[in-house]
mmCIF file with all atom_site columns, C-alpha atoms in Angstrom:
data_model
loop_
_atom_site.group_PDB
_atom_site.id
_atom_site.type_symbol
_atom_site.label_atom_id
_atom_site.label_alt_id
_atom_site.label_comp_id
_atom_site.label_asym_id
_atom_site.label_entity_id
_atom_site.label_seq_id
_atom_site.pdbx_PDB_ins_code
_atom_site.Cartn_x
_atom_site.Cartn_y
_atom_site.Cartn_z
_atom_site.occupancy
_atom_site.B_iso_or_equiv
_atom_site.pdbx_formal_charge
_atom_site.auth_seq_id
_atom_site.auth_comp_id
_atom_site.auth_asym_id
_atom_site.auth_atom_id
_atom_site.pdbx_PDB_model_num
ATOM 1  C CA . ARG F 1 1  ? -0.013  0.046  0.098   1.00 52.00 ? 1  ARG F CA 1
ATOM 2  C CA . SER F 1 2  ? 1.375   3.350  -0.841  1.00 58.00 ? 2  SER F CA 1
ATOM 3  C CA . GLY F 1 3  ? 2.195   6.046  1.898   1.00 85.00 ? 3  GLY F CA 1
ATOM 4  C CA . LEU F 1 4  ? 1.634   8.850  -0.327  1.00 88.00 ? 4  LEU F CA 1
ATOM 5  C CA . ARG F 1 5  ? -1.241  10.033 -2.960  1.00 87.00 ? 5  ARG F CA 1
ATOM 6  C CA . TYR F 1 6  ? -1.227  12.807 -5.647  1.00 89.00 ? 6  TYR F CA 1
ATOM 7  C CA . GLU F 1 7  ? -3.922  14.104 -7.938  1.00 90.00 ? 7  GLU F CA 1
ATOM 8  C CA . LEU F 1 8  ? -2.888  13.816 -11.265 1.00 88.00 ? 8  LEU F CA 1
ATOM 9  C CA . GLY F 1 9  ? -4.499  15.426 -14.548 1.00 88.00 ? 9  GLY F CA 1
ATOM 10 C CA . ILE F 1 10 ? -3.915  14.377 -17.987 1.00 85.00 ? 10 ILE F CA 1
ATOM 11 C CA . CYS F 1 11 ? -4.784  16.062 -21.287 1.00 85.00 ? 11 CYS F CA 1
ATOM 12 C CA . ILE F 1 12 ? -7.310  14.122 -23.462 1.00 79.00 ? 12 ILE F CA 1
ATOM 13 C CA . LEU F 1 13 ? -5.758  15.545 -26.690 1.00 81.00 ? 13 LEU F CA 1
ATOM 14 C CA . THR F 1 14 ? -2.074  15.404 -25.960 1.00 84.00 ? 14 THR F CA 1
ATOM 15 C CA . ARG F 1 15 ? -1.555  12.973 -23.042 1.00 82.00 ? 15 ARG F CA 1
ATOM 16 C CA . TRP F 1 16 ? 0.850   15.316 -21.109 1.00 88.00 ? 16 TRP F CA 1
ATOM 17 C CA . ILE F 1 17 ? 0.211   15.755 -17.493 1.00 88.00 ? 17 ILE F CA 1
ATOM 18 C CA . VAL F 1 18 ? -1.474  18.722 -17.172 1.00 90.00 ? 18 VAL F CA 1
ATOM 19 C CA . TRP F 1 19 ? -2.425  18.926 -13.238 1.00 92.00 ? 19 TRP F CA 1
ATOM 20 C CA . LEU F 1 20 ? -0.101  17.407 -10.159 1.00 93.00 ? 20 LEU F CA 1
ATOM 21 C CA . LEU F 1 21 ? -1.306  17.938 -6.689  1.00 92.00 ? 21 LEU F CA 1
ATOM 22 C CA . GLY F 1 22 ? 0.288   15.997 -3.889  1.00 92.00 ? 22 GLY F CA 1
ATOM 23 C CA . PRO F 1 23 ? 1.665   14.285 -1.661  1.00 93.00 ? 23 PRO F CA 1
ATOM 24 C CA . PHE F 1 24 ? -1.186  13.528 0.748   1.00 92.00 ? 24 PHE F CA 1
ATOM 25 C CA . PRO F 1 25 ? -1.103  10.421 3.307   1.00 90.00 ? 25 PRO F CA 1
ATOM 26 C CA . ALA F 1 26 ? -2.865  7.834  2.143   1.00 84.00 ? 26 ALA F CA 1
ATOM 27 C CA . GLY F 1 27 ? -6.006  7.075  4.103   1.00 86.00 ? 27 GLY F CA 1
ATOM 28 C CA . ASP F 1 28 ? -6.553  10.355 5.111   1.00 89.00 ? 28 ASP F CA 1
ATOM 29 C CA . TRP F 1 29 ? -7.857  11.552 2.067   1.00 88.00 ? 29 TRP F CA 1
ATOM 30 C CA . ASN F 1 30 ? -9.839  9.951  -0.545  1.00 90.00 ? 30 ASN F CA 1
ATOM 31 C CA . ASP F 1 31 ? -9.972  11.082 -3.944  1.00 90.00 ? 31 ASP F CA 1
ATOM 32 C CA . VAL F 1 32 ? -13.120 12.835 -3.872  1.00 94.00 ? 32 VAL F CA 1
ATOM 33 C CA . GLU F 1 33 ? -12.138 14.922 -1.326  1.00 94.00 ? 33 GLU F CA 1
ATOM 34 C CA . ILE F 1 34 ? -8.825  15.794 -3.443  1.00 94.00 ? 34 ILE F CA 1
ATOM 35 C CA . PHE F 1 35 ? -10.569 16.478 -6.494  1.00 94.00 ? 35 PHE F CA 1
ATOM 36 C CA . ARG F 1 36 ? -12.803 18.992 -3.875  1.00 95.00 ? 36 ARG F CA 1
ATOM 37 C CA . LEU F 1 37 ? -10.048 20.787 -2.204  1.00 92.00 ? 37 LEU F CA 1
ATOM 38 C CA . CYS F 1 38 ? -7.939  22.057 -5.145  1.00 90.00 ? 38 CYS F CA 1
ATOM 39 C CA . LEU F 1 39 ? -8.861  20.884 -8.847  1.00 94.00 ? 39 LEU F CA 1
ATOM 40 C CA . LYS F 1 40 ? -12.745 21.496 -8.929  1.00 96.00 ? 40 LYS F CA 1
ATOM 41 C CA . GLY F 1 41 ? -12.229 25.059 -8.027  1.00 95.00 ? 41 GLY F CA 1
ATOM 42 C CA . GLU F 1 42 ? -9.675  25.666 -10.990 1.00 94.00 ? 42 GLU F CA 1
ATOM 43 C CA . LEU F 1 43 ? -12.233 24.114 -13.854 1.00 94.00 ? 43 LEU F CA 1
ATOM 44 C CA . ASP F 1 44 ? -14.127 27.280 -15.723 1.00 94.00 ? 44 ASP F CA 1
ATOM 45 C CA . GLU F 1 45 ? -17.199 27.266 -16.053 1.00 92.00 ? 45 GLU F CA 1
ATOM 46 C CA . MET F 1 46 ? -18.644 24.375 -18.456 1.00 89.00 ? 46 MET F CA 1
ATOM 47 C CA . GLU F 1 47 ? -15.413 22.643 -18.100 1.00 91.00 ? 47 GLU F CA 1
ATOM 48 C CA . ARG F 1 48 ? -15.584 19.044 -16.644 1.00 89.00 ? 48 ARG F CA 1
ATOM 49 C CA . VAL F 1 49 ? -12.967 16.213 -16.171 1.00 89.00 ? 49 VAL F CA 1
ATOM 50 C CA . GLU F 1 50 ? -13.408 12.798 -17.259 1.00 84.00 ? 50 GLU F CA 1
ATOM 51 C CA . ALA F 1 51 ? -13.307 10.330 -14.024 1.00 85.00 ? 51 ALA F CA 1
ATOM 52 C CA . ASP F 1 52 ? -14.631 6.939  -12.665 1.00 84.00 ? 52 ASP F CA 1
ATOM 53 C CA . ASP F 1 53 ? -17.588 6.327  -10.756 1.00 87.00 ? 53 ASP F CA 1
ATOM 54 C CA . VAL F 1 54 ? -16.447 7.713  -7.678  1.00 91.00 ? 54 VAL F CA 1
ATOM 55 C CA . TYR F 1 55 ? -17.042 11.256 -8.725  1.00 91.00 ? 55 TYR F CA 1
ATOM 56 C CA . VAL F 1 56 ? -20.547 10.258 -8.998  1.00 91.00 ? 56 VAL F CA 1
ATOM 57 C CA . GLY F 1 57 ? -21.519 13.234 -6.680  1.00 91.00 ? 57 GLY F CA 1
ATOM 58 C CA . GLU F 1 58 ? -19.912 15.481 -8.829  1.00 92.00 ? 58 GLU F CA 1
ATOM 59 C CA . ASP F 1 59 ? -21.792 14.595 -12.157 1.00 89.00 ? 59 ASP F CA 1
ATOM 60 C CA . PRO F 1 60 ? -22.760 16.363 -14.259 1.00 89.00 ? 60 PRO F CA 1
ATOM 61 C CA . THR F 1 61 ? -21.439 19.811 -12.909 1.00 91.00 ? 61 THR F CA 1
ATOM 62 C CA . ASN F 1 62 ? -17.708 19.444 -12.734 1.00 92.00 ? 62 ASN F CA 1
ATOM 63 C CA . VAL F 1 63 ? -17.078 15.525 -13.811 1.00 90.00 ? 63 VAL F CA 1
ATOM 64 C CA . LYS F 1 64 ? -18.011 12.993 -16.540 1.00 85.00 ? 64 LYS F CA 1
ATOM 65 C CA . VAL F 1 65 ? -18.523 9.405  -15.331 1.00 84.00 ? 65 VAL F CA 1
ATOM 66 C CA . PRO F 1 66 ? -19.559 6.620  -17.297 1.00 80.00 ? 66 PRO F CA 1
ATOM 67 C CA . GLY F 1 67 ? -22.445 5.905  -14.851 1.00 77.00 ? 67 GLY F CA 1
ATOM 68 C CA . SER F 1 68 ? -23.935 9.127  -15.457 1.00 76.00 ? 68 SER F CA 1
ATOM 69 C CA . VAL F 1 69 ? -27.936 8.898  -15.769 1.00 70.00 ? 69 VAL F CA 1
ATOM 70 C CA . VAL F 1 70 ? -27.530 12.481 -17.301 1.00 71.00 ? 70 VAL F CA 1
ATOM 71 C CA . HIS F 1 71 ? -24.913 12.014 -20.271 1.00 66.00 ? 71 HIS F CA 1
ATOM 72 C CA . GLY F 1 72 ? -25.195 10.196 -23.336 1.00 65.00 ? 72 GLY F CA 1
ATOM 73 C CA . HIS F 1 73 ? -24.825 6.765  -23.850 1.00 67.00 ? 73 HIS F CA 1
ATOM 74 C CA . ASP F 1 74 ? -23.849 6.631  -27.356 1.00 76.00 ? 74 ASP F CA 1
ATOM 75 C CA . GLU F 1 75 ? -21.670 3.325  -28.214 1.00 79.00 ? 75 GLU F CA 1
ATOM 76 C CA . LYS F 1 76 ? -19.088 5.483  -30.088 1.00 81.00 ? 76 LYS F CA 1
ATOM 77 C CA . GLN F 1 77 ? -18.681 8.093  -27.023 1.00 74.00 ? 77 GLN F CA 1
ATOM 78 C CA . LEU F 1 78 ? -18.356 5.302  -24.356 1.00 75.00 ? 78 LEU F CA 1
ATOM 79 C CA . VAL F 1 79 ? -15.459 3.673  -26.126 1.00 78.00 ? 79 VAL F CA 1
ATOM 80 C CA . VAL F 1 80 ? -13.636 7.117  -26.359 1.00 74.00 ? 80 VAL F CA 1
ATOM 81 C CA . ARG F 1 81 ? -14.245 7.527  -22.873 1.00 71.00 ? 81 ARG F CA 1
ATOM 82 C CA . THR F 1 82 ? -12.977 4.531  -21.916 1.00 76.00 ? 82 THR F CA 1
ATOM 83 C CA . LYS F 1 83 ? -9.878  5.125  -23.883 1.00 76.00 ? 83 LYS F CA 1
ATOM 84 C CA . VAL F 1 84 ? -9.220  8.287  -22.083 1.00 70.00 ? 84 VAL F CA 1
ATOM 85 C CA . ARG F 1 85 ? -9.815  6.921  -18.447 1.00 70.00 ? 85 ARG F CA 1
ATOM 86 C CA . ARG F 1 86 ? -7.121  4.378  -19.316 1.00 73.00 ? 86 ARG F CA 1
ATOM 87 C CA . ARG F 1 87 ? -4.558  6.482  -20.557 1.00 64.00 ? 87 ARG F CA 1
ATOM 88 C CA . HIS F 1 88 ? -5.317  8.302  -17.100 1.00 57.00 ? 88 HIS F CA 1
ATOM 89 C CA . GLU F 1 89 ? -4.912  4.919  -15.338 1.00 63.00 ? 89 GLU F CA 1
ATOM 90 C CA . THR F 1 90 ? -1.668  4.233  -17.495 1.00 58.00 ? 90 THR F CA 1
ATOM 91 C CA . GLY F 1 91 ? -0.222  7.592  -15.912 1.00 59.00 ? 91 GLY F CA 1
ATOM 92 C CA . ASN F 1 92 ? -1.133  6.603  -12.406 1.00 58.00 ? 92 ASN F CA 1
ATOM 93 C CA . GLY F 1 93 ? 0.923   3.343  -12.931 1.00 54.00 ? 93 GLY F CA 1
#
């Protein structure tokens, strides 16, 4: 188990790391708390991040999650969004 946590943001278009926040002690902060602490406040109006279903409480205002009841579930969109989330997981590696 890791001793530190970081929030990492990767650009959908370039795959560059565009956001890094931390470290946070593991166990003291969960992903959503870290997001709400800083990145959420940096988003422009109508700007959202693509994330997993842990962030469903922030959907649709600040986050798009796969299990959303608000965003469309067109097959092509879901494939692209899945690829985007996988890139991020690779960055977390």
